[in-house]
Amino acid sequence: MAKAHENHREDVIGRANVEDTPELLSYYDDLEKYHTGALWTVANKIEPWEPKSQSVPVVWRYKDLREHVIRSVDLVTPEKAGRRVIYLNNPGRTDVAAAVGWIYAGLQVMNPGEVAGAHRHSASAIRFIMEGRGAYTVVDGHKMTLGGNDFVLTPNGTWHEHGVSAEGTTCLWQDGLDIPFVNAMEANFYEVHPDLNQAVGYAVDDMTKTWGNPGLTPSTGKWSHGYSPMFKYEWEPTYVALSKYAGCTEGSPFDGVMMDYVNPTTNGPVMRTMGASMQMLRAGEHTKAHRHTGSYLYHVAKGRGYSIINGKRYDWQERDIFCVPSWAWHEHVNLDDRGDACLFCLSDLPVMRALGLYREEAFADNNGHQPIL
Ligand code: GTQ
């Protein structure tokens, strides 16, 4: 079979290939006056042969960023700033404030006793806890206590606020939101809670205690929202699940031992626009390269290693965040030959799948590994 890229030339029949002439240039000027344009001048750009991501691969290293995030504590209060966050600004996506594709991400810091007021918006959010004790999030009156590598949802339309208890320590976490996507859809609404903070109306951690029991669901439980009722996914059971699964599977050649966080009422993604997974790379594991549509933001939950993205090596260690843009070749390596490495991944895969846009391809040459450029 001819490889697709052999046809990726603009001079093939059926592709726009019109050279400028003085007559055409003045014709284009005339069209512009009426807010129109000739399709053949933009066709090859707006209908590329294959996805051309504007995002570039980036590693945001925690050792570089941590002190700068903490500096913001002395510079702004959560009351004044709304949220005290340093956002990840992909050099190819600064116009939409995205970390990758249509996904926003930031690092938020909060001191003991601080609370950032409640609000709600059309964008959905996740939080992934990086360090500190005493962090909590309240979602629609459900309070969740948070520890390292716990993962929390604040789905679209839910009231939410974050704080750190007075007995806690300075807490840092990663936020991930679909803000750029919802803005692209021109559908973003935002509201501040009338009382600034919500009353907690349920037993602490009730949603995880109710919905997060393996293989069991509450007999009288009802849930009809488009997001998971299990607002918090804790690290410990996640790691136990991955370890158990690793004991009885070869895993994926491309992703090692990987499990998706699911809505327990549907077995589908945790929210409609964003999904998440945790993958374990076993000691010394080097996965094979593949590429797929969708934008992926990885957070190194455990261990150290590197990823090769479009032929370039990006080293990472615990707490670093890196992105894989849509349709970029990627493979991962765990540099520890004795222990595992774990990667948390936030993505827009639910959108790709729901809209029929998901596509995947294995790297065929060189035994499945990219040559490093
Ligand atoms: O906590 O809802 O990092 O609305 C950026 C925007 C966090 C939040 C961010 C937000 C939030």
Short mmCIF file of C-alpha atoms in Angstrom, two decimals, residues 217-345:
data_model
loop_
_atom_site.label_atom_id
_atom_site.label_comp_id
_atom_site.label_asym_id
_atom_site.label_seq_id
_atom_site.Cartn_x
_atom_site.Cartn_y
_atom_site.Cartn_z
CA THR A 217 -22.70 0.37 43.16
CA PRO A 218 -25.31 1.71 45.61
CA SER A 219 -28.61 -0.17 45.13
CA THR A 220 -30.65 2.98 45.47
CA GLY A 221 -28.13 5.22 43.74
CA LYS A 222 -29.42 7.39 40.92
CA TRP A 223 -27.29 9.60 38.71
CA SER A 224 -28.19 11.20 35.43
CA HIS A 225 -25.64 13.97 34.92
CA GLY A 226 -23.17 13.79 32.05
CA TYR A 227 -20.25 13.47 34.45
CA SER A 228 -19.09 11.04 37.08
CA PRO A 229 -20.64 11.23 40.56
CA MET A 230 -17.31 10.03 41.95
CA PHE A 231 -15.79 13.49 42.28
CA LYS A 232 -12.51 12.27 43.80
CA TYR A 233 -10.24 9.42 42.65
CA GLU A 234 -7.61 8.67 45.27
CA TRP A 235 -4.04 7.76 44.48
CA GLU A 236 -3.73 4.72 46.72
CA PRO A 237 -6.51 2.59 45.20
CA THR A 238 -5.40 3.74 41.75
CA TYR A 239 -1.88 2.48 42.36
CA VAL A 240 -3.19 -0.77 43.88
CA ALA A 241 -5.37 -1.31 40.79
CA LEU A 242 -2.47 -0.67 38.40
CA SER A 243 -0.20 -3.00 40.39
CA LYS A 244 -2.80 -5.78 40.36
CA TYR A 245 -3.47 -5.34 36.66
CA ALA A 246 0.29 -5.26 35.95
CA GLY A 247 0.51 -8.70 37.60
CA CYS A 248 -1.71 -10.28 34.96
CA THR A 249 -1.27 -8.35 31.72
CA GLU A 250 1.45 -7.65 29.21
CA GLY A 251 -0.07 -4.22 28.85
CA SER A 252 -0.17 -2.14 25.71
CA PRO A 253 2.96 -1.96 23.55
CA PHE A 254 2.37 1.80 23.29
CA ASP A 255 1.26 2.69 26.80
CA GLY A 256 2.41 0.01 29.23
CA VAL A 257 -0.14 -0.80 31.93
CA MET A 258 -2.79 1.84 31.51
CA MET A 259 -6.18 2.34 33.15
CA ASP A 260 -8.81 4.98 32.50
CA TYR A 261 -10.61 6.84 35.24
CA VAL A 262 -14.31 6.16 34.60
CA ASN A 263 -17.74 7.36 35.52
CA PRO A 264 -18.92 4.32 37.55
CA THR A 265 -22.50 4.74 36.30
CA THR A 266 -21.54 4.44 32.61
CA ASN A 267 -18.01 3.04 32.52
CA GLY A 268 -17.35 5.98 30.16
CA PRO A 269 -15.10 8.99 30.63
CA VAL A 270 -15.30 11.04 33.85
CA MET A 271 -16.60 14.10 32.02
CA ARG A 272 -17.95 14.77 28.54
CA THR A 273 -15.10 16.96 27.33
CA MET A 274 -12.08 15.65 29.21
CA GLY A 275 -10.91 12.22 30.25
CA ALA A 276 -8.04 10.99 32.36
CA SER A 277 -5.90 7.91 32.75
CA MET A 278 -3.01 6.66 34.82
CA GLN A 279 -0.38 4.47 33.21
CA MET A 280 2.38 2.44 34.77
CA LEU A 281 5.65 1.94 32.91
CA ARG A 282 7.29 -1.10 34.46
CA ALA A 283 10.97 -1.12 35.47
CA GLY A 284 13.05 -0.29 32.40
CA GLU A 285 10.04 -0.34 30.06
CA HIS A 286 10.40 1.38 26.68
CA THR A 287 7.08 1.55 24.81
CA LYS A 288 6.66 1.55 21.05
CA ALA A 289 5.79 4.73 19.21
CA HIS A 290 2.36 5.62 17.94
CA ARG A 291 0.33 8.72 17.26
CA HIS A 292 -3.31 9.60 17.57
CA THR A 293 -5.65 12.54 17.37
CA GLY A 294 -6.44 14.45 20.57
CA SER A 295 -4.32 16.55 22.90
CA TYR A 296 -2.57 15.00 25.89
CA LEU A 297 -1.15 16.56 29.04
CA TYR A 298 0.96 14.22 31.14
CA HIS A 299 1.81 14.70 34.80
CA VAL A 300 4.59 12.52 36.20
CA ALA A 301 3.00 11.04 39.32
CA LYS A 302 5.94 8.75 40.10
CA GLY A 303 9.42 7.98 38.83
CA ARG A 304 11.63 9.37 36.11
CA GLY A 305 12.27 8.75 32.45
CA TYR A 306 11.86 10.37 29.08
CA SER A 307 9.50 10.52 26.15
CA ILE A 308 10.43 10.81 22.50
CA ILE A 309 7.96 13.14 20.83
CA ASN A 310 8.25 13.68 17.07
CA GLY A 311 11.82 12.44 17.15
CA LYS A 312 13.04 14.57 20.07
CA ARG A 313 13.89 13.38 23.57
CA TYR A 314 12.20 15.08 26.55
CA ASP A 315 13.42 14.02 30.00
CA TRP A 316 11.04 14.10 32.94
CA GLN A 317 10.89 13.33 36.63
CA GLU A 318 8.26 13.29 39.37
CA ARG A 319 5.92 16.34 39.24
CA ASP A 320 7.00 17.47 35.78
CA ILE A 321 4.23 18.09 33.27
CA PHE A 322 4.63 17.57 29.53
CA CYS A 323 2.37 17.60 26.51
CA VAL A 324 1.90 15.49 23.42
CA PRO A 325 0.10 17.46 20.68
CA SER A 326 -2.43 15.87 18.37
CA TRP A 327 -1.00 13.42 15.83
CA ALA A 328 2.52 13.65 17.29
CA TRP A 329 4.57 10.43 17.38
CA HIS A 330 5.37 9.50 20.95
CA GLU A 331 6.92 6.73 23.02
CA HIS A 332 7.80 6.62 26.71
CA VAL A 333 10.79 5.25 28.63
CA ASN A 334 11.07 4.46 32.35
CA LEU A 335 14.71 5.10 33.28
CA ASP A 336 14.50 3.20 36.55
CA ASP A 337 15.33 -0.49 36.04
CA ARG A 338 14.09 -1.43 39.49
CA GLY A 339 10.90 0.55 40.07
CA ASP A 340 7.88 1.60 38.05
CA ALA A 341 7.02 5.07 36.78
CA CYS A 342 3.44 6.39 36.65
CA LEU A 343 2.04 8.99 34.28
CA PHE A 344 -1.27 10.72 34.88
CA CYS A 345 -2.77 11.91 31.59
#
